[in-house]
Amino acid sequence: NVFAASTGERDDVRYVARPRLEARSDWGRHELVVAYEGEYGAYDEFTTENLEATQVSAAGRIDVSRRTTLSAAANFTADQEGRGSAETSDSATEPTMRSSYGVLGEASHRISRLTASLRGSLEVEDFENSREAGGGVIDNSDRDQTETAVGGRLAFEISPATTVYGDGEYLWRRHERALDDDGFARDGERLTATAGVVLRPRAPIRAEIEIGLVHEKLRDPRLAALSELTAKASLAWAVTPITTVNAGFETTFDSTTIAGASGSVARAVRAGIDHELMRNLVLSSEVSHEWNDYPGITLAEETTVASVDGEYWLNRHAALVAGFEHETQTTNDGSGTVRENVISVGVKVRN
């Protein structure tokens, strides 16, 4: 279902390459990591949907002392929105291209069992204009934005197996245009406060639980303030030396330019398992479900994804890979249900 349509689905074959390079320092102190990752796909028939995604990142850490560290990171990403996005116009002849770059800095200091950290970040997001089927241009400049955030965290190690923490962040968002295409002022400020606990009861188990509150106010008085309780949980459990179970729940927030909506609130739950049938044969399976609401309007989406993947390693450097993924997306706007099935086969090479 190349175009993520609820009726009249169109199928195609896509050839994909996913290169990845990483360079990591091996110093006794400090650390530097530089990475590149890409995904490039070409369709047999529907070449307007060809995939192009690139991510370049660098991260470093300076160990000022045994108790104090300074860290920084920078990244650049260029990719495209999926056809099923509520933000994408149905009349667009090709996916919307977007790019973003950001920087992050953090300072951390530990006193006995107490660790305090301060951080700051900047992220710029840019959306290219798209073309309509009739030859017109879809102006996406109202979605271009810059987010700046400052935050801090206090963490206390109750025992080697239990750490509690509190976290706070203030974020302000500024758009390139004062008003979007529907005449709404989308600039705003967001305050987030969370508290959580990290549990390591035994070596093969790690769990984290977090709850919090998010309050966001937009400049336009016609857009209702956003106040939501948040929850986050994750579990990684090595049940046996050859079987690992992963599960989680997360609440995320994003901006939107959909008329009347104050933003996007997504709640997602997932569960997966990795199992080594043999030393060189690994099977993985995951199921996830996401609920996406847009406060201020009635639009709501639900997406379910189920996947199965396998890797058969021929030697230390090459493996045969195969997978199947099924995705179902339902929207309450009467547009119907979108179903997509992807079967993949390929070769993985590493050095």
JSON list of N, CA and C in Angstrom, two decimals, residues 155-232:
[
{"chain": "A", "resi": 155, "resn": "ALA", "atom": "N", "xyz": [18.87, 13.09, 40.84]},
{"chain": "A", "resi": 155, "resn": "ALA", "atom": "CA", "xyz": [18.70, 11.64, 40.98]},
{"chain": "A", "resi": 155, "resn": "ALA", "atom": "C", "xyz": [19.39, 11.19, 42.26]},
{"chain": "A", "resi": 156, "resn": "PHE", "atom": "N", "xyz": [18.73, 10.29, 42.99]},
{"chain": "A", "resi": 156, "resn": "PHE", "atom": "CA", "xyz": [19.28, 9.79, 44.25]},
{"chain": "A", "resi": 156, "resn": "PHE", "atom": "C", "xyz": [19.28, 8.27, 44.23]},
{"chain": "A", "resi": 157, "resn": "GLU", "atom": "N", "xyz": [20.44, 7.69, 44.50]},
{"chain": "A", "resi": 157, "resn": "GLU", "atom": "CA", "xyz": [20.59, 6.24, 44.50]},
{"chain": "A", "resi": 157, "resn": "GLU", "atom": "C", "xyz": [20.26, 5.70, 45.89]},
{"chain": "A", "resi": 158, "resn": "ILE", "atom": "N", "xyz": [19.05, 5.16, 46.03]},
{"chain": "A", "resi": 158, "resn": "ILE", "atom": "CA", "xyz": [18.62, 4.60, 47.31]},
{"chain": "A", "resi": 158, "resn": "ILE", "atom": "C", "xyz": [19.44, 3.37, 47.65]},
{"chain": "A", "resi": 159, "resn": "SER", "atom": "N", "xyz": [19.68, 2.55, 46.63]},
{"chain": "A", "resi": 159, "resn": "SER", "atom": "CA", "xyz": [20.50, 1.34, 46.76]},
{"chain": "A", "resi": 159, "resn": "SER", "atom": "C", "xyz": [21.09, 1.06, 45.39]},
{"chain": "A", "resi": 160, "resn": "PRO", "atom": "N", "xyz": [22.02, 0.11, 45.28]},
{"chain": "A", "resi": 160, "resn": "PRO", "atom": "CA", "xyz": [22.55, -0.21, 43.96]},
{"chain": "A", "resi": 160, "resn": "PRO", "atom": "C", "xyz": [21.48, -0.66, 42.97]},
{"chain": "A", "resi": 161, "resn": "ALA", "atom": "N", "xyz": [20.34, -1.10, 43.49]},
{"chain": "A", "resi": 161, "resn": "ALA", "atom": "CA", "xyz": [19.28, -1.60, 42.62]},
{"chain": "A", "resi": 161, "resn": "ALA", "atom": "C", "xyz": [18.17, -0.59, 42.37]},
{"chain": "A", "resi": 162, "resn": "THR", "atom": "N", "xyz": [18.16, 0.55, 43.09]},
{"chain": "A", "resi": 162, "resn": "THR", "atom": "CA", "xyz": [17.04, 1.49, 42.99]},
{"chain": "A", "resi": 162, "resn": "THR", "atom": "C", "xyz": [17.54, 2.93, 42.96]},
{"chain": "A", "resi": 163, "resn": "THR", "atom": "N", "xyz": [17.11, 3.68, 41.95]},
{"chain": "A", "resi": 163, "resn": "THR", "atom": "CA", "xyz": [17.41, 5.11, 41.84]},
{"chain": "A", "resi": 163, "resn": "THR", "atom": "C", "xyz": [16.13, 5.86, 41.57]},
{"chain": "A", "resi": 164, "resn": "VAL", "atom": "N", "xyz": [15.87, 6.92, 42.32]},
{"chain": "A", "resi": 164, "resn": "VAL", "atom": "CA", "xyz": [14.71, 7.78, 42.10]},
{"chain": "A", "resi": 164, "resn": "VAL", "atom": "C", "xyz": [15.19, 9.11, 41.55]},
{"chain": "A", "resi": 165, "resn": "TYR", "atom": "N", "xyz": [14.34, 9.79, 40.80]},
{"chain": "A", "resi": 165, "resn": "TYR", "atom": "CA", "xyz": [14.74, 11.06, 40.21]},
{"chain": "A", "resi": 165, "resn": "TYR", "atom": "C", "xyz": [13.54, 11.98, 40.00]},
{"chain": "A", "resi": 166, "resn": "GLY", "atom": "N", "xyz": [13.85, 13.26, 39.90]},
{"chain": "A", "resi": 166, "resn": "GLY", "atom": "CA", "xyz": [12.87, 14.28, 39.53]},
{"chain": "A", "resi": 166, "resn": "GLY", "atom": "C", "xyz": [13.46, 15.10, 38.40]},
{"chain": "A", "resi": 167, "resn": "ASP", "atom": "N", "xyz": [12.63, 15.50, 37.45]},
{"chain": "A", "resi": 167, "resn": "ASP", "atom": "CA", "xyz": [13.11, 16.19, 36.26]},
{"chain": "A", "resi": 167, "resn": "ASP", "atom": "C", "xyz": [12.16, 17.32, 35.90]},
{"chain": "A", "resi": 168, "resn": "GLY", "atom": "N", "xyz": [12.71, 18.44, 35.47]},
{"chain": "A", "resi": 168, "resn": "GLY", "atom": "CA", "xyz": [11.90, 19.57, 35.03]},
{"chain": "A", "resi": 168, "resn": "GLY", "atom": "C", "xyz": [12.48, 20.18, 33.77]},
{"chain": "A", "resi": 169, "resn": "GLU", "atom": "N", "xyz": [11.61, 20.68, 32.90]},
{"chain": "A", "resi": 169, "resn": "GLU", "atom": "CA", "xyz": [12.08, 21.30, 31.65]},
{"chain": "A", "resi": 169, "resn": "GLU", "atom": "C", "xyz": [11.13, 22.40, 31.22]},
{"chain": "A", "resi": 170, "resn": "TYR", "atom": "N", "xyz": [11.72, 23.48, 30.73]},
{"chain": "A", "resi": 170, "resn": "TYR", "atom": "CA", "xyz": [10.94, 24.59, 30.15]},
{"chain": "A", "resi": 170, "resn": "TYR", "atom": "C", "xyz": [11.34, 24.72, 28.69]},
{"chain": "A", "resi": 171, "resn": "LEU", "atom": "N", "xyz": [10.35, 24.71, 27.80]},
{"chain": "A", "resi": 171, "resn": "LEU", "atom": "CA", "xyz": [10.59, 24.75, 26.35]},
{"chain": "A", "resi": 171, "resn": "LEU", "atom": "C", "xyz": [9.78, 25.88, 25.74]},
{"chain": "A", "resi": 172, "resn": "TRP", "atom": "N", "xyz": [10.41, 26.62, 24.85]},
{"chain": "A", "resi": 172, "resn": "TRP", "atom": "CA", "xyz": [9.65, 27.61, 24.10]},
{"chain": "A", "resi": 172, "resn": "TRP", "atom": "C", "xyz": [9.86, 27.39, 22.60]},
{"chain": "A", "resi": 173, "resn": "ARG", "atom": "N", "xyz": [8.76, 27.53, 21.86]},
{"chain": "A", "resi": 173, "resn": "ARG", "atom": "CA", "xyz": [8.73, 27.24, 20.44]},
{"chain": "A", "resi": 173, "resn": "ARG", "atom": "C", "xyz": [8.40, 28.52, 19.66]},
{"chain": "A", "resi": 174, "resn": "ARG", "atom": "N", "xyz": [9.20, 28.78, 18.62]},
{"chain": "A", "resi": 174, "resn": "ARG", "atom": "CA", "xyz": [8.97, 29.93, 17.76]},
{"chain": "A", "resi": 174, "resn": "ARG", "atom": "C", "xyz": [8.91, 29.46, 16.32]},
{"chain": "A", "resi": 175, "resn": "HIS", "atom": "N", "xyz": [7.88, 29.92, 15.59]},
{"chain": "A", "resi": 175, "resn": "HIS", "atom": "CA", "xyz": [7.72, 29.55, 14.19]},
{"chain": "A", "resi": 175, "resn": "HIS", "atom": "C", "xyz": [8.29, 30.62, 13.27]},
{"chain": "A", "resi": 176, "resn": "GLU", "atom": "N", "xyz": [8.64, 30.19, 12.07]},
{"chain": "A", "resi": 176, "resn": "GLU", "atom": "CA", "xyz": [9.18, 31.14, 11.10]},
{"chain": "A", "resi": 176, "resn": "GLU", "atom": "C", "xyz": [8.14, 32.18, 10.72]},
{"chain": "A", "resi": 177, "resn": "ARG", "atom": "N", "xyz": [6.87, 31.76, 10.68]},
{"chain": "A", "resi": 177, "resn": "ARG", "atom": "CA", "xyz": [5.78, 32.67, 10.35]},
{"chain": "A", "resi": 177, "resn": "ARG", "atom": "C", "xyz": [4.94, 32.94, 11.59]},
{"chain": "A", "resi": 178, "resn": "ALA", "atom": "N", "xyz": [4.47, 34.16, 11.73]},
{"chain": "A", "resi": 178, "resn": "ALA", "atom": "CA", "xyz": [3.66, 34.52, 12.90]},
{"chain": "A", "resi": 178, "resn": "ALA", "atom": "C", "xyz": [2.33, 33.79, 12.90]},
{"chain": "A", "resi": 179, "resn": "LEU", "atom": "N", "xyz": [1.74, 33.57, 11.72]},
{"chain": "A", "resi": 179, "resn": "LEU", "atom": "CA", "xyz": [0.45, 32.88, 11.58]},
{"chain": "A", "resi": 179, "resn": "LEU", "atom": "C", "xyz": [0.59, 31.73, 10.61]},
{"chain": "A", "resi": 180, "resn": "ASP", "atom": "N", "xyz": [-0.13, 30.62, 10.88]},
{"chain": "A", "resi": 180, "resn": "ASP", "atom": "CA", "xyz": [-0.11, 29.51, 9.94]},
{"chain": "A", "resi": 180, "resn": "ASP", "atom": "C", "xyz": [-1.11, 29.76, 8.82]},
{"chain": "A", "resi": 181, "resn": "ASP", "atom": "N", "xyz": [-1.28, 28.78, 7.94]},
{"chain": "A", "resi": 181, "resn": "ASP", "atom": "CA", "xyz": [-2.15, 28.96, 6.77]},
{"chain": "A", "resi": 181, "resn": "ASP", "atom": "C", "xyz": [-3.61, 29.19, 7.15]},
{"chain": "A", "resi": 182, "resn": "ASP", "atom": "N", "xyz": [-4.00, 28.77, 8.35]},
{"chain": "A", "resi": 182, "resn": "ASP", "atom": "CA", "xyz": [-5.39, 28.97, 8.80]},
{"chain": "A", "resi": 182, "resn": "ASP", "atom": "C", "xyz": [-5.53, 30.18, 9.71]},
{"chain": "A", "resi": 183, "resn": "GLY", "atom": "N", "xyz": [-4.46, 30.95, 9.88]},
{"chain": "A", "resi": 183, "resn": "GLY", "atom": "CA", "xyz": [-4.54, 32.19, 10.65]},
{"chain": "A", "resi": 183, "resn": "GLY", "atom": "C", "xyz": [-4.32, 32.03, 12.14]},
{"chain": "A", "resi": 184, "resn": "PHE", "atom": "N", "xyz": [-3.76, 30.88, 12.59]},
{"chain": "A", "resi": 184, "resn": "PHE", "atom": "CA", "xyz": [-3.50, 30.66, 14.01]},
{"chain": "A", "resi": 184, "resn": "PHE", "atom": "C", "xyz": [-2.04, 31.00, 14.35]},
{"chain": "A", "resi": 185, "resn": "ALA", "atom": "N", "xyz": [-1.84, 31.62, 15.52]},
{"chain": "A", "resi": 185, "resn": "ALA", "atom": "CA", "xyz": [-0.50, 31.89, 16.02]},
{"chain": "A", "resi": 185, "resn": "ALA", "atom": "C", "xyz": [-0.03, 30.67, 16.82]},
{"chain": "A", "resi": 186, "resn": "ARG", "atom": "N", "xyz": [0.98, 29.97, 16.33]},
{"chain": "A", "resi": 186, "resn": "ARG", "atom": "CA", "xyz": [1.37, 28.68, 16.89]},
{"chain": "A", "resi": 186, "resn": "ARG", "atom": "C", "xyz": [2.52, 28.74, 17.88]},
{"chain": "A", "resi": 187, "resn": "ASP", "atom": "N", "xyz": [3.14, 29.91, 18.09]},
{"chain": "A", "resi": 187, "resn": "ASP", "atom": "CA", "xyz": [4.22, 30.00, 19.07]},
{"chain": "A", "resi": 187, "resn": "ASP", "atom": "C", "xyz": [3.69, 29.65, 20.45]},
{"chain": "A", "resi": 188, "resn": "GLY", "atom": "N", "xyz": [4.53, 29.05, 21.30]},
{"chain": "A", "resi": 188, "resn": "GLY", "atom": "CA", "xyz": [4.06, 28.66, 22.63]},
{"chain": "A", "resi": 188, "resn": "GLY", "atom": "C", "xyz": [5.19, 28.29, 23.56]},
{"chain": "A", "resi": 189, "resn": "GLU", "atom": "N", "xyz": [4.81, 28.04, 24.81]},
{"chain": "A", "resi": 189, "resn": "GLU", "atom": "CA", "xyz": [5.74, 27.61, 25.85]},
{"chain": "A", "resi": 189, "resn": "GLU", "atom": "C", "xyz": [5.19, 26.33, 26.51]},
{"chain": "A", "resi": 190, "resn": "ARG", "atom": "N", "xyz": [6.11, 25.45, 26.89]},
{"chain": "A", "resi": 190, "resn": "ARG", "atom": "CA", "xyz": [5.72, 24.19, 27.52]},
{"chain": "A", "resi": 190, "resn": "ARG", "atom": "C", "xyz": [6.54, 23.96, 28.79]},
{"chain": "A", "resi": 191, "resn": "LEU", "atom": "N", "xyz": [5.87, 23.57, 29.85]},
{"chain": "A", "resi": 191, "resn": "LEU", "atom": "CA", "xyz": [6.51, 23.23, 31.11]},
{"chain": "A", "resi": 191, "resn": "LEU", "atom": "C", "xyz": [6.24, 21.77, 31.42]},
{"chain": "A", "resi": 192, "resn": "THR", "atom": "N", "xyz": [7.30, 21.02, 31.69]},
{"chain": "A", "resi": 192, "resn": "THR", "atom": "CA", "xyz": [7.19, 19.59, 31.97]},
{"chain": "A", "resi": 192, "resn": "THR", "atom": "C", "xyz": [7.84, 19.27, 33.31]},
{"chain": "A", "resi": 193, "resn": "ALA", "atom": "N", "xyz": [7.13, 18.53, 34.16]},
{"chain": "A", "resi": 193, "resn": "ALA", "atom": "CA", "xyz": [7.68, 18.08, 35.44]},
{"chain": "A", "resi": 193, "resn": "ALA", "atom": "C", "xyz": [7.40, 16.58, 35.58]},
{"chain": "A", "resi": 194, "resn": "THR", "atom": "N", "xyz": [8.44, 15.79, 35.87]},
{"chain": "A", "resi": 194, "resn": "THR", "atom": "CA", "xyz": [8.27, 14.35, 35.98]},
{"chain": "A", "resi": 194, "resn": "THR", "atom": "C", "xyz": [9.04, 13.81, 37.18]},
{"chain": "A", "resi": 195, "resn": "ALA", "atom": "N", "xyz": [8.63, 12.65, 37.64]},
{"chain": "A", "resi": 195, "resn": "ALA", "atom": "CA", "xyz": [9.33, 11.92, 38.70]},
{"chain": "A", "resi": 195, "resn": "ALA", "atom": "C", "xyz": [9.32, 10.45, 38.33]},
{"chain": "A", "resi": 196, "resn": "GLY", "atom": "N", "xyz": [10.42, 9.77, 38.65]},
{"chain": "A", "resi": 196, "resn": "GLY", "atom": "CA", "xyz": [10.49, 8.38, 38.24]},
{"chain": "A", "resi": 196, "resn": "GLY", "atom": "C", "xyz": [11.42, 7.55, 39.10]},
{"chain": "A", "resi": 197, "resn": "VAL", "atom": "N", "xyz": [11.46, 6.27, 38.81]},
{"chain": "A", "resi": 197, "resn": "VAL", "atom": "CA", "xyz": [12.32, 5.33, 39.53]},
{"chain": "A", "resi": 197, "resn": "VAL", "atom": "C", "xyz": [12.91, 4.34, 38.53]},
{"chain": "A", "resi": 198, "resn": "VAL", "atom": "N", "xyz": [14.20, 4.05, 38.69]},
{"chain": "A", "resi": 198, "resn": "VAL", "atom": "CA", "xyz": [14.89, 3.06, 37.88]},
{"chain": "A", "resi": 198, "resn": "VAL", "atom": "C", "xyz": [15.20, 1.86, 38.77]},
{"chain": "A", "resi": 199, "resn": "LEU", "atom": "N", "xyz": [14.78, 0.67, 38.34]},
{"chain": "A", "resi": 199, "resn": "LEU", "atom": "CA", "xyz": [14.94, -0.54, 39.15]},
{"chain": "A", "resi": 199, "resn": "LEU", "atom": "C", "xyz": [15.84, -1.53, 38.43]},
{"chain": "A", "resi": 200, "resn": "ARG", "atom": "N", "xyz": [16.79, -2.05, 39.16]},
{"chain": "A", "resi": 200, "resn": "ARG", "atom": "CA", "xyz": [17.65, -3.14, 38.67]},
{"chain": "A", "resi": 200, "resn": "ARG", "atom": "C", "xyz": [17.69, -4.23, 39.74]},
{"chain": "A", "resi": 201, "resn": "PRO", "atom": "N", "xyz": [16.58, -4.92, 39.94]},
{"chain": "A", "resi": 201, "resn": "PRO", "atom": "CA", "xyz": [16.51, -5.91, 41.03]},
{"chain": "A", "resi": 201, "resn": "PRO", "atom": "C", "xyz": [17.51, -7.05, 40.87]},
{"chain": "A", "resi": 202, "resn": "ARG", "atom": "N", "xyz": [17.77, -7.42, 39.62]},
{"chain": "A", "resi": 202, "resn": "ARG", "atom": "CA", "xyz": [18.75, -8.46, 39.33]},
{"chain": "A", "resi": 202, "resn": "ARG", "atom": "C", "xyz": [19.48, -8.06, 38.04]},
{"chain": "A", "resi": 203, "resn": "ALA", "atom": "N", "xyz": [20.62, -8.66, 37.82]},
{"chain": "A", "resi": 203, "resn": "ALA", "atom": "CA", "xyz": [21.45, -8.27, 36.67]},
{"chain": "A", "resi": 203, "resn": "ALA", "atom": "C", "xyz": [20.72, -8.31, 35.33]},
{"chain": "A", "resi": 204, "resn": "PRO", "atom": "N", "xyz": [19.88, -9.33, 35.05]},
{"chain": "A", "resi": 204, "resn": "PRO", "atom": "CA", "xyz": [19.26, -9.38, 33.73]},
{"chain": "A", "resi": 204, "resn": "PRO", "atom": "C", "xyz": [17.99, -8.55, 33.60]},
{"chain": "A", "resi": 205, "resn": "ILE", "atom": "N", "xyz": [17.61, -7.79, 34.63]},
{"chain": "A", "resi": 205, "resn": "ILE", "atom": "CA", "xyz": [16.36, -7.03, 34.59]},
{"chain": "A", "resi": 205, "resn": "ILE", "atom": "C", "xyz": [16.64, -5.56, 34.83]},
{"chain": "A", "resi": 206, "resn": "ARG", "atom": "N", "xyz": [16.05, -4.71, 33.97]},
{"chain": "A", "resi": 206, "resn": "ARG", "atom": "CA", "xyz": [16.09, -3.27, 34.19]},
{"chain": "A", "resi": 206, "resn": "ARG", "atom": "C", "xyz": [14.71, -2.71, 33.87]},
{"chain": "A", "resi": 207, "resn": "ALA", "atom": "N", "xyz": [14.14, -1.95, 34.80]},
{"chain": "A", "resi": 207, "resn": "ALA", "atom": "CA", "xyz": [12.82, -1.37, 34.62]},
{"chain": "A", "resi": 207, "resn": "ALA", "atom": "C", "xyz": [12.84, 0.10, 35.01]},
{"chain": "A", "resi": 208, "resn": "GLU", "atom": "N", "xyz": [12.03, 0.90, 34.35]},
{"chain": "A", "resi": 208, "resn": "GLU", "atom": "CA", "xyz": [11.91, 2.32, 34.68]},
{"chain": "A", "resi": 208, "resn": "GLU", "atom": "C", "xyz": [10.44, 2.72, 34.61]},
{"chain": "A", "resi": 209, "resn": "ILE", "atom": "N", "xyz": [10.00, 3.48, 35.61]},
{"chain": "A", "resi": 209, "resn": "ILE", "atom": "CA", "xyz": [8.63, 3.97, 35.65]},
{"chain": "A", "resi": 209, "resn": "ILE", "atom": "C", "xyz": [8.67, 5.47, 35.91]},
{"chain": "A", "resi": 210, "resn": "GLU", "atom": "N", "xyz": [7.92, 6.23, 35.13]},
{"chain": "A", "resi": 210, "resn": "GLU", "atom": "CA", "xyz": [7.93, 7.70, 35.26]},
{"chain": "A", "resi": 210, "resn": "GLU", "atom": "C", "xyz": [6.52, 8.24, 35.09]},
{"chain": "A", "resi": 211, "resn": "ILE", "atom": "N", "xyz": [6.15, 9.21, 35.91]},
{"chain": "A", "resi": 211, "resn": "ILE", "atom": "CA", "xyz": [4.89, 9.91, 35.77]},
{"chain": "A", "resi": 211, "resn": "ILE", "atom": "C", "xyz": [5.17, 11.41, 35.82]},
{"chain": "A", "resi": 212, "resn": "GLY", "atom": "N", "xyz": [4.28, 12.21, 35.23]},
{"chain": "A", "resi": 212, "resn": "GLY", "atom": "CA", "xyz": [4.53, 13.64, 35.21]},
{"chain": "A", "resi": 212, "resn": "GLY", "atom": "C", "xyz": [3.34, 14.43, 34.72]},
{"chain": "A", "resi": 213, "resn": "LEU", "atom": "N", "xyz": [3.58, 15.71, 34.54]},
{"chain": "A", "resi": 213, "resn": "LEU", "atom": "CA", "xyz": [2.56, 16.65, 34.09]},
{"chain": "A", "resi": 213, "resn": "LEU", "atom": "C", "xyz": [3.16, 17.58, 33.06]},
{"chain": "A", "resi": 214, "resn": "VAL", "atom": "N", "xyz": [2.42, 17.80, 31.97]},
{"chain": "A", "resi": 214, "resn": "VAL", "atom": "CA", "xyz": [2.84, 18.72, 30.92]},
{"chain": "A", "resi": 214, "resn": "VAL", "atom": "C", "xyz": [1.79, 19.81, 30.77]},
{"chain": "A", "resi": 215, "resn": "HIS", "atom": "N", "xyz": [2.25, 21.07, 30.75]},
{"chain": "A", "resi": 215, "resn": "HIS", "atom": "CA", "xyz": [1.34, 22.19, 30.51]},
{"chain": "A", "resi": 215, "resn": "HIS", "atom": "C", "xyz": [1.93, 23.04, 29.40]},
{"chain": "A", "resi": 216, "resn": "GLU", "atom": "N", "xyz": [1.15, 23.25, 28.35]},
{"chain": "A", "resi": 216, "resn": "GLU", "atom": "CA", "xyz": [1.61, 24.05, 27.22]},
{"chain": "A", "resi": 216, "resn": "GLU", "atom": "C", "xyz": [0.56, 25.11, 26.88]},
{"chain": "A", "resi": 217, "resn": "LYS", "atom": "N", "xyz": [1.02, 26.33, 26.70]},
{"chain": "A", "resi": 217, "resn": "LYS", "atom": "CA", "xyz": [0.14, 27.43, 26.35]},
{"chain": "A", "resi": 217, "resn": "LYS", "atom": "C", "xyz": [0.60, 28.04, 25.05]},
{"chain": "A", "resi": 218, "resn": "LEU", "atom": "N", "xyz": [-0.33, 28.17, 24.10]},
{"chain": "A", "resi": 218, "resn": "LEU", "atom": "CA", "xyz": [-0.03, 28.76, 22.80]},
{"chain": "A", "resi": 218, "resn": "LEU", "atom": "C", "xyz": [-0.41, 30.23, 22.79]},
{"chain": "A", "resi": 219, "resn": "ARG", "atom": "N", "xyz": [0.24, 30.97, 21.89]},
{"chain": "A", "resi": 219, "resn": "ARG", "atom": "CA", "xyz": [0.03, 32.41, 21.84]},
{"chain": "A", "resi": 219, "resn": "ARG", "atom": "C", "xyz": [-1.38, 32.76, 21.41]},
{"chain": "A", "resi": 220, "resn": "ASP", "atom": "N", "xyz": [-1.97, 31.97, 20.53]},
{"chain": "A", "resi": 220, "resn": "ASP", "atom": "CA", "xyz": [-3.31, 32.26, 20.03]},
{"chain": "A", "resi": 220, "resn": "ASP", "atom": "C", "xyz": [-4.35, 31.93, 21.09]},
{"chain": "A", "resi": 221, "resn": "PRO", "atom": "N", "xyz": [-5.17, 32.88, 21.54]},
{"chain": "A", "resi": 221, "resn": "PRO", "atom": "CA", "xyz": [-6.16, 32.61, 22.59]},
{"chain": "A", "resi": 221, "resn": "PRO", "atom": "C", "xyz": [-7.27, 31.66, 22.14]},
{"chain": "A", "resi": 222, "resn": "ARG", "atom": "N", "xyz": [-7.41, 31.45, 20.84]},
{"chain": "A", "resi": 222, "resn": "ARG", "atom": "CA", "xyz": [-8.44, 30.52, 20.35]},
{"chain": "A", "resi": 222, "resn": "ARG", "atom": "C", "xyz": [-8.03, 29.07, 20.52]},
{"chain": "A", "resi": 223, "resn": "LEU", "atom": "N", "xyz": [-6.75, 28.84, 20.77]},
{"chain": "A", "resi": 223, "resn": "LEU", "atom": "CA", "xyz": [-6.24, 27.48, 20.95]},
{"chain": "A", "resi": 223, "resn": "LEU", "atom": "C", "xyz": [-6.14, 27.19, 22.44]},
{"chain": "A", "resi": 224, "resn": "ALA", "atom": "N", "xyz": [-6.85, 26.18, 22.91]},
{"chain": "A", "resi": 224, "resn": "ALA", "atom": "CA", "xyz": [-6.90, 25.86, 24.34]},
{"chain": "A", "resi": 224, "resn": "ALA", "atom": "C", "xyz": [-5.53, 25.43, 24.84]},
{"chain": "A", "resi": 225, "resn": "ALA", "atom": "N", "xyz": [-5.23, 25.81, 26.09]},
{"chain": "A", "resi": 225, "resn": "ALA", "atom": "CA", "xyz": [-3.99, 25.37, 26.73]},
{"chain": "A", "resi": 225, "resn": "ALA", "atom": "C", "xyz": [-4.02, 23.85, 26.88]},
{"chain": "A", "resi": 226, "resn": "LEU", "atom": "N", "xyz": [-2.86, 23.26, 26.78]},
{"chain": "A", "resi": 226, "resn": "LEU", "atom": "CA", "xyz": [-2.73, 21.81, 26.84]},
{"chain": "A", "resi": 226, "resn": "LEU", "atom": "C", "xyz": [-2.18, 21.41, 28.20]},
{"chain": "A", "resi": 227, "resn": "SER", "atom": "N", "xyz": [-2.96, 20.66, 28.97]},
{"chain": "A", "resi": 227, "resn": "SER", "atom": "CA", "xyz": [-2.52, 20.14, 30.27]},
{"chain": "A", "resi": 227, "resn": "SER", "atom": "C", "xyz": [-2.81, 18.64, 30.30]},
{"chain": "A", "resi": 228, "resn": "GLU", "atom": "N", "xyz": [-1.75, 17.85, 30.40]},
{"chain": "A", "resi": 228, "resn": "GLU", "atom": "CA", "xyz": [-1.91, 16.40, 30.32]},
{"chain": "A", "resi": 228, "resn": "GLU", "atom": "C", "xyz": [-1.03, 15.71, 31.35]},
{"chain": "A", "resi": 229, "resn": "LEU", "atom": "N", "xyz": [-1.57, 14.64, 31.94]},
{"chain": "A", "resi": 229, "resn": "LEU", "atom": "CA", "xyz": [-0.75, 13.74, 32.74]},
{"chain": "A", "resi": 229, "resn": "LEU", "atom": "C", "xyz": [0.04, 12.84, 31.80]},
{"chain": "A", "resi": 230, "resn": "THR", "atom": "N", "xyz": [1.27, 12.56, 32.14]},
{"chain": "A", "resi": 230, "resn": "THR", "atom": "CA", "xyz": [2.10, 11.71, 31.30]},
{"chain": "A", "resi": 230, "resn": "THR", "atom": "C", "xyz": [2.55, 10.48, 32.08]},
{"chain": "A", "resi": 231, "resn": "ALA", "atom": "N", "xyz": [2.85, 9.44, 31.35]},
{"chain": "A", "resi": 231, "resn": "ALA", "atom": "CA", "xyz": [3.37, 8.21, 31.95]},
{"chain": "A", "resi": 231, "resn": "ALA", "atom": "C", "xyz": [4.37, 7.58, 31.01]},
{"chain": "A", "resi": 232, "resn": "LYS", "atom": "N", "xyz": [5.37, 6.96, 31.58]},
{"chain": "A", "resi": 232, "resn": "LYS", "atom": "CA", "xyz": [6.39, 6.28, 30.79]},
{"chain": "A", "resi": 232, "resn": "LYS", "atom": "C", "xyz": [6.88, 5.07, 31.57]}
]
